[in-house]
XYZ file of C-alpha atoms in Angstrom:
709
model
C 173.875 183.166 53.945
C 172.112 179.674 55.287
C 172.138 175.952 53.152
C 168.779 176.472 52.025
C 168.849 180.407 50.785
C 172.062 179.445 49.118
C 170.896 176.751 47.500
C 167.962 178.456 46.220
C 170.520 180.221 44.473
C 171.877 178.200 43.277
C 169.488 176.090 41.639
C 167.060 179.971 40.887
C 170.721 181.081 38.283
C 170.824 177.538 37.005
C 167.090 177.456 36.148
C 167.803 180.878 34.892
C 170.763 179.629 32.570
C 168.553 176.537 31.123
C 165.769 178.211 30.406
C 166.995 181.646 28.332
C 168.638 179.071 26.961
C 172.237 180.545 27.697
C 174.106 177.909 27.475
C 173.593 177.286 23.849
C 176.143 180.458 23.054
C 178.272 178.823 24.816
C 179.150 177.281 21.129
C 182.069 176.933 18.651
C 179.409 177.158 15.376
C 178.262 180.581 17.919
C 181.329 181.918 18.512
C 182.319 181.257 14.632
C 178.797 182.762 13.364
C 179.195 186.043 15.015
C 183.088 186.255 15.016
C 183.354 189.310 13.006
C 180.753 191.150 15.499
C 182.017 190.497 18.670
C 185.850 190.864 17.857
C 184.623 194.382 17.126
C 182.945 195.429 19.265
C 186.725 193.641 21.512
C 188.284 195.867 19.766
C 186.360 198.915 20.759
C 186.239 197.956 24.091
C 189.172 195.870 24.938
C 188.789 195.848 29.398
C 185.536 196.293 29.205
C 185.529 192.962 26.861
C 188.522 190.708 28.764
C 186.216 192.078 32.360
C 182.632 191.030 30.982
C 185.020 187.638 29.928
C 186.492 186.657 32.683
C 183.362 187.193 34.511
C 181.377 185.005 32.495
C 184.031 182.091 32.838
C 183.990 182.783 36.345
C 179.880 182.448 36.490
C 180.233 179.149 34.821
C 183.002 176.846 36.212
C 181.688 178.734 40.123
C 178.419 176.582 38.371
C 179.591 174.488 37.020
C 177.768 174.541 33.621
C 179.467 172.787 30.539
C 181.126 175.231 28.062
C 183.841 175.898 29.579
C 186.092 174.382 27.232
C 184.444 176.168 23.956
C 185.076 179.914 26.342
C 189.069 178.484 27.125
C 188.963 178.302 23.230
C 187.339 181.422 22.523
C 189.694 183.342 24.821
C 192.419 182.502 23.229
C 190.708 183.611 19.649
C 190.129 187.002 21.236
C 192.496 188.017 24.016
C 195.977 186.082 22.498
C 197.684 183.506 23.897
C 200.012 185.236 25.602
C 195.996 187.208 27.157
C 194.164 184.615 26.926
C 195.953 182.296 28.959
C 196.373 184.724 31.616
C 191.947 185.542 32.298
C 190.749 181.927 31.807
C 194.019 180.687 34.052
C 192.789 183.547 37.057
C 189.107 183.498 35.873
C 189.252 178.788 35.967
C 190.960 178.686 39.117
C 188.529 181.449 40.753
C 185.518 179.379 39.562
C 186.585 176.984 40.638
C 187.134 177.898 44.442
C 183.850 179.352 44.042
C 182.606 175.934 42.804
C 184.839 174.072 46.249
C 183.332 176.886 49.053
C 179.366 175.927 47.379
C 179.998 172.199 47.322
C 181.503 172.390 50.559
C 178.951 174.446 52.341
C 176.063 172.029 51.279
C 177.237 168.189 51.540
C 180.429 168.434 52.927
C 179.048 168.670 56.231
C 175.992 165.596 54.803
C 178.858 163.234 52.915
C 181.318 162.559 56.143
C 177.825 162.351 58.154
C 177.062 159.776 56.512
C 180.147 158.369 54.605
C 182.626 159.324 56.919
C 183.724 155.389 57.407
C 184.117 154.798 54.267
C 185.956 157.697 53.241
C 188.684 157.261 55.761
C 190.814 156.051 54.041
C 190.668 158.950 51.103
C 190.240 161.527 54.681
C 193.802 160.561 55.861
C 195.946 160.266 52.027
C 193.878 164.301 51.222
C 195.679 165.784 54.779
C 199.070 163.736 53.841
C 199.715 164.550 50.697
C 195.917 166.369 49.249
C 197.897 169.362 47.582
C 199.882 166.466 45.774
C 197.410 164.454 44.537
C 195.629 167.886 43.404
C 198.913 168.484 41.456
C 198.668 165.219 39.625
C 195.326 165.539 38.559
C 195.094 169.261 37.502
C 197.730 168.460 35.065
C 195.466 166.111 32.969
C 192.744 167.437 31.487
C 191.669 164.057 31.057
C 189.767 164.418 34.294
C 186.400 166.378 33.898
C 187.949 170.086 36.152
C 184.495 170.557 37.400
C 184.497 167.101 38.808
C 187.878 167.410 40.777
C 186.011 171.072 42.017
C 183.100 169.003 43.731
C 184.814 166.146 45.173
C 187.931 168.119 46.895
C 184.772 169.524 48.380
C 183.856 166.409 50.314
C 187.615 166.103 51.536
C 189.372 167.980 54.762
C 192.005 169.959 51.091
C 191.744 173.571 53.201
C 190.259 176.202 50.705
C 193.520 178.575 49.898
C 196.676 175.150 48.782
C 193.292 174.177 47.242
C 193.165 177.625 44.716
C 196.530 177.692 44.929
C 197.160 174.483 43.846
C 194.852 174.841 41.044
C 196.385 177.565 39.294
C 199.402 176.430 39.634
C 198.242 172.525 38.292
C 195.290 173.669 35.261
C 197.726 176.314 33.653
C 200.216 174.322 31.412
C 196.196 172.456 29.721
C 194.958 175.929 29.904
C 197.789 176.933 27.765
C 197.621 174.528 25.209
C 193.837 174.665 24.966
C 194.734 179.057 24.622
C 196.360 178.063 22.083
C 194.077 175.589 19.889
C 192.057 178.137 20.285
C 194.120 181.156 18.614
C 194.431 178.924 15.434
C 190.554 178.679 15.857
C 189.745 182.115 15.425
C 191.165 181.238 11.279
C 189.667 178.606 10.907
C 187.348 180.207 7.983
C 186.719 176.796 5.129
C 188.284 173.137 5.774
C 191.025 173.806 4.855
C 191.723 175.831 7.273
C 191.670 172.612 10.211
C 194.876 171.281 8.058
C 196.915 173.942 8.924
C 200.228 173.053 10.432
C 199.454 175.323 13.516
C 196.565 173.650 14.629
C 197.106 170.044 14.150
C 200.152 170.956 16.406
C 197.801 172.117 18.892
C 195.749 169.404 18.672
C 199.249 166.762 18.981
C 200.335 168.794 21.754
C 196.431 167.876 23.661
C 196.663 164.555 23.065
C 200.426 164.394 24.864
C 199.684 166.448 27.328
C 198.275 163.749 29.666
C 201.517 161.952 29.285
C 203.691 164.604 29.720
C 201.742 165.261 32.756
C 201.989 161.631 34.214
C 205.142 161.524 34.021
C 206.526 164.841 35.457
C 204.184 163.542 38.472
C 206.017 160.385 38.803
C 208.870 162.194 38.815
C 207.549 165.043 41.115
C 206.085 162.202 43.485
C 209.716 159.900 43.160
C 211.757 163.776 44.334
C 209.056 164.378 47.385
C 210.141 160.657 48.369
C 213.110 160.063 48.615
C 213.942 163.143 49.142
C 217.161 163.497 52.590
C 218.172 160.600 51.568
C 221.271 160.325 49.887
C 221.416 157.325 46.830
C 224.588 155.050 47.412
C 227.426 155.361 43.819
C 226.817 151.759 43.983
C 224.559 148.271 45.337
C 224.846 145.014 46.612
C 221.355 143.583 45.278
C 219.360 144.594 42.499
C 216.630 143.274 45.631
C 216.082 143.157 48.507
C 213.364 140.971 50.198
C 213.099 140.625 53.622
C 211.250 137.201 54.146
C 211.520 134.168 52.974
C 207.650 133.118 53.422
C 205.916 131.839 50.424
C 205.418 135.547 49.344
C 208.725 136.118 49.941
C 210.081 132.947 48.371
C 208.568 133.761 45.094
C 209.968 137.291 45.071
C 213.792 135.955 45.575
C 213.062 132.803 42.698
C 211.191 135.845 40.386
C 214.617 137.829 40.806
C 217.164 134.785 40.526
C 215.435 132.803 37.196
C 215.677 136.256 35.656
C 219.544 136.593 36.636
C 218.975 139.151 39.312
C 220.349 139.855 42.111
C 218.856 139.163 45.301
C 218.985 139.068 48.528
C 216.376 136.964 50.960
C 216.532 138.386 54.624
C 214.838 135.464 57.153
C 214.867 136.390 60.790
C 213.515 132.680 61.886
C 212.552 129.551 59.466
C 213.133 129.885 55.606
C 209.161 128.736 54.369
C 207.486 131.228 57.030
C 203.843 130.249 58.329
C 203.219 128.257 55.724
C 205.478 125.308 56.026
C 206.547 125.466 59.728
C 202.712 126.477 60.988
C 200.551 127.117 58.585
C 198.904 125.226 56.249
C 201.628 122.120 55.385
C 201.483 120.458 59.519
C 197.382 121.789 59.601
C 196.859 119.733 56.810
C 198.978 117.205 57.920
C 196.945 116.914 61.196
C 193.720 117.123 59.278
C 194.540 113.793 56.868
C 195.413 112.098 60.735
C 191.857 113.317 62.141
C 190.484 112.527 58.841
C 191.872 108.902 59.020
C 191.226 108.688 62.374
C 187.356 109.600 61.214
C 187.513 107.235 58.831
C 188.426 104.077 61.526
C 185.164 105.958 63.564
C 183.149 104.716 60.561
C 184.670 101.504 58.996
C 181.402 99.586 60.319
C 179.720 101.590 57.811
C 181.888 100.327 54.913
C 182.381 96.936 55.727
C 185.169 96.893 57.819
C 186.001 95.986 61.610
C 188.084 98.957 63.539
C 191.121 96.781 64.721
C 191.598 99.466 67.351
C 189.880 103.217 67.536
C 192.667 105.153 69.769
C 194.976 107.935 68.519
C 198.396 107.722 70.096
C 198.488 111.851 70.009
C 201.954 111.937 70.015
C 202.666 109.551 67.482
C 200.008 112.178 64.760
C 202.397 114.986 66.117
C 205.753 113.705 65.035
C 204.508 112.502 61.299
C 203.262 116.148 61.877
C 207.110 117.415 61.959
C 208.039 115.108 59.770
C 206.131 116.060 56.575
C 207.190 119.262 57.687
C 210.840 117.778 57.203
C 209.731 116.619 53.808
C 208.594 119.778 51.998
C 212.164 121.616 53.773
C 214.348 121.376 50.845
C 211.990 122.639 48.586
C 212.107 126.682 50.593
C 215.992 125.348 52.254
C 218.466 127.868 52.611
C 220.393 124.758 49.930
C 217.951 125.290 46.889
C 217.331 129.009 46.632
C 221.809 129.252 46.892
C 222.052 127.299 44.615
C 219.327 129.087 41.821
C 221.831 132.247 43.128
C 220.312 133.918 45.567
C 222.289 135.461 48.314
C 220.143 133.677 51.552
C 220.964 135.617 54.715
C 219.937 135.564 58.114
C 219.081 137.766 60.909
C 216.294 140.910 61.809
C 216.077 144.094 58.689
C 215.756 147.635 59.565
C 214.779 149.061 56.409
C 217.358 152.610 56.759
C 216.641 154.135 53.931
C 214.930 153.750 50.183
C 217.301 151.556 49.279
C 219.593 149.715 52.400
C 218.978 147.618 55.020
C 220.637 146.471 57.966
C 220.834 143.383 59.108
C 222.006 142.700 62.499
C 224.666 145.979 62.010
C 225.045 144.671 58.045
C 224.543 147.045 55.517
C 222.725 145.825 51.973
C 222.380 148.198 49.646
C 219.931 147.170 46.608
C 218.163 149.384 44.345
C 214.751 147.735 45.426
C 212.994 146.570 47.969
C 210.306 143.589 48.617
C 208.531 143.743 52.330
C 207.196 140.092 52.441
C 207.245 139.677 56.533
C 203.888 137.955 56.540
C 201.976 137.809 59.448
C 201.490 136.156 63.713
C 197.914 135.295 64.544
C 195.921 138.796 65.716
C 195.462 138.494 70.175
C 191.510 139.528 70.966
C 191.323 142.464 74.040
C 189.534 139.969 76.583
C 190.472 140.440 79.803
C 193.060 138.063 81.784
C 193.312 135.781 78.374
C 197.814 137.254 79.131
C 196.878 135.041 82.689
C 195.640 132.009 80.311
C 198.697 129.446 78.662
C 197.062 130.091 75.515
C 197.595 128.298 71.987
C 197.897 130.305 68.275
C 198.468 128.734 65.061
C 202.021 129.217 65.141
C 202.223 127.071 68.733
C 199.293 124.469 68.734
C 202.466 122.314 66.913
C 204.186 122.079 70.418
C 200.947 119.273 71.782
C 202.475 116.358 72.599
C 199.161 116.015 74.898
C 195.231 116.301 73.261
C 192.619 118.703 76.081
C 191.048 116.776 77.214
C 188.362 120.648 76.607
C 189.864 122.338 74.135
C 188.459 125.865 73.999
C 188.728 127.497 70.434
C 188.604 131.103 69.893
C 187.066 132.146 66.540
C 184.932 129.866 64.293
C 186.986 131.380 61.028
C 188.681 129.001 58.827
C 191.526 128.608 61.383
C 188.905 127.655 63.840
C 187.016 125.998 62.606
C 189.688 123.365 60.675
C 191.603 122.930 63.960
C 188.663 122.712 66.186
C 187.674 119.811 64.104
C 191.091 118.235 63.709
C 191.258 118.100 68.086
C 187.957 116.803 68.236
C 188.627 113.676 66.001
C 191.241 113.367 67.828
C 189.654 112.899 71.439
C 188.989 116.721 73.252
C 186.008 117.692 73.368
C 185.681 121.032 71.805
C 184.088 124.081 72.065
C 183.727 126.979 69.541
C 182.924 130.536 70.523
C 182.071 132.547 67.543
C 181.006 136.380 67.989
C 179.259 135.903 65.005
C 178.899 133.456 63.037
C 180.264 130.694 62.019
C 182.236 130.942 58.234
C 180.983 134.359 58.170
C 182.359 135.538 54.274
C 180.193 132.558 53.160
C 176.506 132.146 52.249
C 175.018 130.278 54.680
C 174.089 127.118 53.662
C 177.077 126.220 53.176
C 177.909 127.083 56.794
C 174.552 125.354 57.479
C 176.432 122.108 56.147
C 179.494 122.766 57.874
C 177.483 123.382 61.361
C 175.343 120.209 61.103
C 178.149 118.168 60.723
C 180.087 119.835 63.637
C 176.526 118.452 65.576
C 177.354 115.211 64.558
C 180.859 114.932 65.714
C 180.190 115.982 69.211
C 181.985 119.470 68.917
C 179.703 122.345 70.997
C 179.540 125.403 68.506
C 178.522 128.792 70.054
C 177.885 131.899 67.583
C 176.799 134.977 68.573
C 178.510 134.630 72.072
C 180.508 137.764 73.574
C 183.798 136.543 75.228
C 183.445 139.075 78.488
C 186.903 137.447 80.064
C 188.904 134.711 81.628
C 189.466 134.032 85.592
C 191.845 132.078 86.704
C 192.854 131.353 83.281
C 191.184 127.420 82.911
C 187.485 129.536 82.535
C 186.058 132.160 80.048
C 182.787 134.228 80.638
C 180.442 134.311 78.007
C 177.586 136.215 77.278
C 175.235 134.905 74.716
C 171.971 134.507 73.070
C 168.965 133.222 75.238
C 165.190 132.817 75.651
C 164.664 136.175 77.752
C 167.623 137.909 76.337
C 171.125 137.922 76.926
C 172.361 135.571 79.320
C 176.273 134.453 80.667
C 177.790 131.463 81.043
C 180.937 130.151 82.476
C 183.041 127.572 80.023
C 186.123 125.581 81.457
C 188.463 124.306 78.992
C 192.095 122.370 80.482
C 193.578 124.381 76.991
C 193.114 127.883 74.623
C 193.713 128.286 70.868
C 192.939 131.615 69.570
C 191.883 131.750 65.769
C 190.546 135.501 66.307
C 192.559 137.102 62.996
C 196.118 138.097 62.220
C 197.934 140.419 61.996
C 200.508 141.742 59.520
C 204.520 141.732 60.887
C 205.716 144.758 60.464
C 206.705 146.349 63.497
C 210.666 146.797 63.940
C 210.929 147.495 59.751
C 211.861 150.554 59.662
C 209.108 151.054 56.994
C 208.353 155.068 59.168
C 211.433 155.786 58.158
C 211.038 155.904 54.719
C 207.176 157.418 54.583
C 205.718 153.459 53.445
C 202.191 154.552 55.210
C 199.575 151.165 56.900
C 196.201 151.026 56.837
C 193.604 150.971 59.682
C 193.690 147.808 60.075
C 197.658 147.900 60.321
C 198.823 145.882 56.802
C 201.394 148.199 54.584
C 199.464 149.789 51.976
C 200.821 150.417 48.574
C 198.976 150.292 44.397
C 198.154 148.517 42.119
C 201.152 147.549 41.698
C 202.122 146.678 44.870
C 204.685 150.306 45.590
C 204.967 151.869 48.766
C 204.671 155.396 48.942
C 208.334 155.325 48.861
C 208.003 154.142 45.137
C 211.564 151.988 45.711
C 209.785 149.801 47.885
C 207.445 147.080 47.274
C 205.207 144.652 49.196
C 203.304 141.506 49.066
C 201.772 138.572 50.934
C 199.681 138.628 54.515
C 201.338 141.656 54.833
C 199.897 143.730 52.641
C 196.657 141.421 52.018
C 194.218 141.890 51.445
C 193.650 137.548 50.807
C 195.907 136.249 53.496
C 196.222 132.273 52.063
C 199.640 131.250 50.123
C 198.587 131.868 47.422
C 197.640 134.949 46.892
C 201.039 135.660 48.193
C 203.254 134.404 45.286
C 200.337 135.252 43.489
C 201.494 139.047 44.153
C 204.954 138.102 44.690
C 205.423 137.770 40.742
C 203.941 140.957 40.498
C 206.032 143.100 42.529
C 209.570 140.417 42.230
C 208.737 141.978 38.224
C 208.093 145.450 38.725
C 210.624 146.423 41.112
C 212.933 144.643 38.767
C 210.975 145.817 35.677
C 208.678 148.831 36.577
C 211.036 151.320 34.020
C 210.180 150.103 31.042
C 206.433 148.510 32.644
C 204.558 147.878 35.352
C 202.124 145.602 35.451
C 198.975 145.455 38.332
C 198.397 142.510 40.447
C 195.473 141.231 39.301
C 193.019 139.943 42.233
C 189.492 138.894 39.049
C 189.764 134.986 40.686
C 191.911 134.393 43.609
C 190.226 131.222 44.991
C 189.421 129.989 48.686
C 189.856 126.865 50.853
C 188.620 125.887 54.253
C 189.892 122.664 54.932
C 187.479 121.026 57.345
C 185.073 118.478 56.543
C 183.057 118.787 54.321
C 185.819 121.317 52.769
C 184.667 124.844 51.866
C 185.827 125.428 48.482
C 185.322 129.314 46.807
C 186.413 131.084 44.036
C 184.552 134.600 42.618
C 181.698 135.624 43.990
C 178.998 133.673 46.575
C 175.867 135.508 46.448
C 175.980 137.631 49.947
C 178.541 139.363 48.208
C 176.727 139.507 44.627
C 173.723 140.879 46.359
C 175.670 143.250 48.686
C 177.221 144.046 44.838
C 174.010 144.719 42.908
C 175.494 142.291 40.840
C 172.570 140.210 39.447
C 173.494 136.503 38.732
C 171.533 133.439 38.712
C 172.148 129.848 40.409
C 172.342 127.173 39.808
C 173.077 123.706 41.707
C 173.970 120.323 42.151
C 173.668 118.355 44.997
C 176.732 115.697 45.726
C 174.257 113.474 47.016
C 173.871 112.155 43.262
C 176.960 111.948 41.927
C 178.673 107.952 41.402
C 181.645 108.750 43.115
C 180.659 110.330 46.299
C 178.126 107.365 46.524
C 181.110 104.909 46.180
C 183.309 106.539 48.187
C 181.057 107.263 51.323
C 181.158 110.407 50.305
C 177.692 111.922 49.200
C 176.900 114.897 51.258
C 177.313 118.521 49.896
C 176.996 120.431 46.421
C 178.450 122.369 44.270
C 176.888 125.873 42.925
C 177.263 128.392 40.895
C 176.827 131.519 40.098
C 176.333 132.560 36.253
C 175.215 136.509 35.132
C 171.494 136.055 33.905
C 170.763 133.907 31.032
C 174.527 133.306 30.319
C 176.870 130.793 31.038
C 179.532 133.411 32.201
C 181.004 131.759 35.108
C 180.877 134.605 38.058
C 181.268 132.563 40.903
C 181.628 129.282 42.026
C 180.555 127.245 45.575
C 181.546 123.916 47.082
C 180.820 122.533 49.948
C 181.842 118.438 49.709
C 184.186 115.751 49.858
C 187.641 117.469 48.430
C 185.981 120.324 47.597
C 189.658 122.809 46.984
C 190.735 120.006 43.636
C 187.284 120.709 42.025
C 187.073 123.725 42.217
C 190.351 124.345 39.869
C 187.833 123.442 36.818
C 185.960 126.550 37.856
C 189.420 129.278 38.571
C 190.624 127.605 35.231
C 187.151 128.613 33.320
C 187.225 132.415 35.509
C 190.516 133.101 34.431
C 190.561 132.506 31.329
C 187.091 133.053 29.790
C 185.248 130.088 29.929
C 181.086 129.913 29.586
C 179.714 126.176 31.519
C 178.807 125.406 27.896
C 181.836 124.533 27.505
C 182.121 122.870 30.675
C 179.002 120.640 29.744
C 180.879 119.971 26.851
C 184.204 118.446 27.977
C 185.020 114.558 29.007
C 184.562 113.903 32.253
C 186.418 110.380 33.708
C 184.083 108.792 35.157
C 183.735 108.113 38.027
C 185.088 110.832 39.585
C 183.605 113.957 42.106
C 184.838 115.446 39.248
C 181.775 115.039 37.124
C 180.040 117.320 39.297
C 181.293 120.142 37.316
C 179.933 118.896 33.917
C 177.187 117.222 36.346
C 176.539 121.526 37.312
C 176.720 122.652 33.936
C 174.014 120.274 32.456
C 171.873 121.406 34.712
C 172.523 125.956 34.087
C 171.895 123.590 30.461
C 168.644 122.775 31.038
C 167.531 125.751 32.506
C 168.137 127.359 29.349
C 167.091 124.774 27.341
C 165.327 126.701 23.530
C 162.139 125.735 24.696
C 160.426 127.368 20.965
C 162.651 125.470 18.754
C 162.616 122.528 20.553
C 158.867 122.100 20.442
C 159.500 122.882 16.647
C 161.580 120.034 16.411
C 159.250 117.380 18.132
C 156.759 118.567 15.391
C 159.512 117.489 13.143
C 159.344 113.919 14.631
C 156.051 112.967 14.397
C 156.054 114.571 11.608
C 158.533 112.069 10.286
C 156.693 108.943 12.307
C 153.685 109.460 9.870
C-alpha cells in the first residue's frame, strides 16, 4: 500500500470514529451506565467478548485515539487482574506496533530528510541505547504512550525491538491500571470510592513513576558498569583530571567538604587561563591600551615623552603578571587545602580508576576537566608555516612586522588589536564575519575601530592555501564576483577555534561518549554515559569560558560527591561573556539575533555612552548599552554593552537577571556620580520613559492646572 492510500484509509477511519462519535462510548460514565448489560453479555459469550475487547483496544491504540486509559480500566473491571492484564498487555503492544508502523511509513523519511542534521545526535543515541531509553520511558505512565509510539517511529528504532521492549516496559503500568479497574467495577456510591483497595491502586499509580525511575537508574548504572571490577577500597573520594579553572574549582569544592581528592595535571597548574589564556592576554591588552593612550596623549593635553614600544619589556611584564597570580593556583596552596596534587599523564582504566605514569589511583567518582587547545584549520600548506596560536604566542620576543591573523572571533580580535597597537601591521582573515554571534551594530562598532587603527579586516574570505610558508592565497568577494588575492606575512597567528583535550584519556574504555564536535557528552548533572564519571569546562562545553567552567565545576563536584542523596542540574540561564577588544563587547542573555532566531518576543532599550558624563570626561564617549525586555514588562531578557569597561558594567545586569530584578529596581538604585555604572541606570530610565502611564499623566496635568486656579 502506497503512502497516499494509507493516508486516505487512516483519514477515513479517524473521520468515521468522530462522525459517529464513537469515542463517547469510551468513558467511565458510559461503562457504568451499561455495566450490567456488558457483564451479562460477557458471561454469555466470554471468548467473543475478550476477542472483541482485544480488537477494539488494538484499533484505538493503532489510530492514537483517546480512550486507551479507560479501556485499560474497563479491562480490569470485565476480566479481572490476571486476564485483564494479559489482554491489555498484548493489545496495547500490538496497537503500538501498528501506530509505529503507520507513522514510520508516512513521516519517517520526510522528517529525517528535513531535520536530519538536528536529529543526528538523537539518531546516534537511539542506535546505541534506544532499547534502554524506550524501556525507561515505557516504565513511566506520565509519558503518553501514543506520543512515544509516534516519536520512536521517526528514529532508527527497528520494529521488532520496539515491540518486545514496549511489551516489557508497559507491563508494570498496565498491571497497576488494570488493578485499579478491578476496583472501579465495584463502585456504586461515593463511599465506595474511599475503599481501601481502590485507594491503594491509585496510590500505586502515584508512586509508580518514582519507582520506575529508580529501577531505570539502577539498570542503566549496572549496564554501564558491566564488565568492570569495582575496587573494595578507594584511595580517594574524587579524582580530578586537569588543573585548569574547572579542575581547580572541582578540587577546591571537594576539599572544602572534607572529601579525599586528588588533582592530576600533566603540565602547569592553572591551565590555559593562567598560563596562555585569560591572564597573559589581559596583561598584553593592558600594555597595548597604554600604547594607544600614548598615541592619544595630545587629545588629553599631554605631550607624549616617547612613542616607541619595547616589545621584550611588554612580554616580560606578561610573564611577571603570570608569576604574581600563579600562587593562587599553585601546588603549595592546594596541598595546604588538603588536595593531593599529582603531576603526570592520566588515563582512565575503569569507572573508578586512573593510571598516572604507571601509578594506579582509585576513587568513587572521577571528574574530567582536561580543557581544550587551539584547533588547526585544514588549510593546505599550514603545516609548513611557523604558525602561532593563543598557546604559543607568548614566546615571541620581537613584534612581527606583518602579522596575519586567521579568525575574527574573540581571541582573534583581542590579539589582532593588541599587536596592531604594539606596532605590527595586522591583517585579519575571517571566513564569515567579525564576531559572528553578536548583533550587527555590535560588530560594526568593533569594525570601525579596527579601521581607525589601520587593521585590515577581510571578512567572508576563504583561505585556499599557503605558499612558501609566508603567503596565503584567499578568495574574497569582489565587484565582479569572487576574486583571489595573495597576502604576504612575517608571522601567522591561528585563532579559528578550540578543540577538547580528550586524546589519550581512555574515555572509550569506559564508554564515555563524544559529541560530533569532539567534546564529552554529559547530561544536565554533568554526568557522562559512565555514571561514575563527570566532566566540566572546555572539555564538554558548551561555553568555552573560564567562568563557565568554574560554574560547571561546582555542580560536577557536588553531584559526584553527593549525587546519591541530591543532584543539581547545571544552570545556564545567565552566562556572561566579554570580548576584551577596544571597545569591549559584553553580553549576558539574549541579543536580538538570538531572540529572533528563537521566536522570542522582545523590546529594545538603548542608551548611547556619548551622553554619559564619566565617559566624556575619560575620553571614552563611544558605544552603547542595549537591553532586551519582555514586551510591556521590565523583565530583562538580555543585555549587550559595547564600550569602555563594558565587562565591568555587565555585572549589574547579570545579577538582575539571575535574581529576577527588573529595570525599575535598577532605576530606583542609587549609582555614584560620576561613574560608568550610571549607564545602567540611565538605560533603565530610557525604558521607564518609553512606558510612561500617559493617561495617568494627563490626569495629573489636569490636577496641577486645577491647583494653579
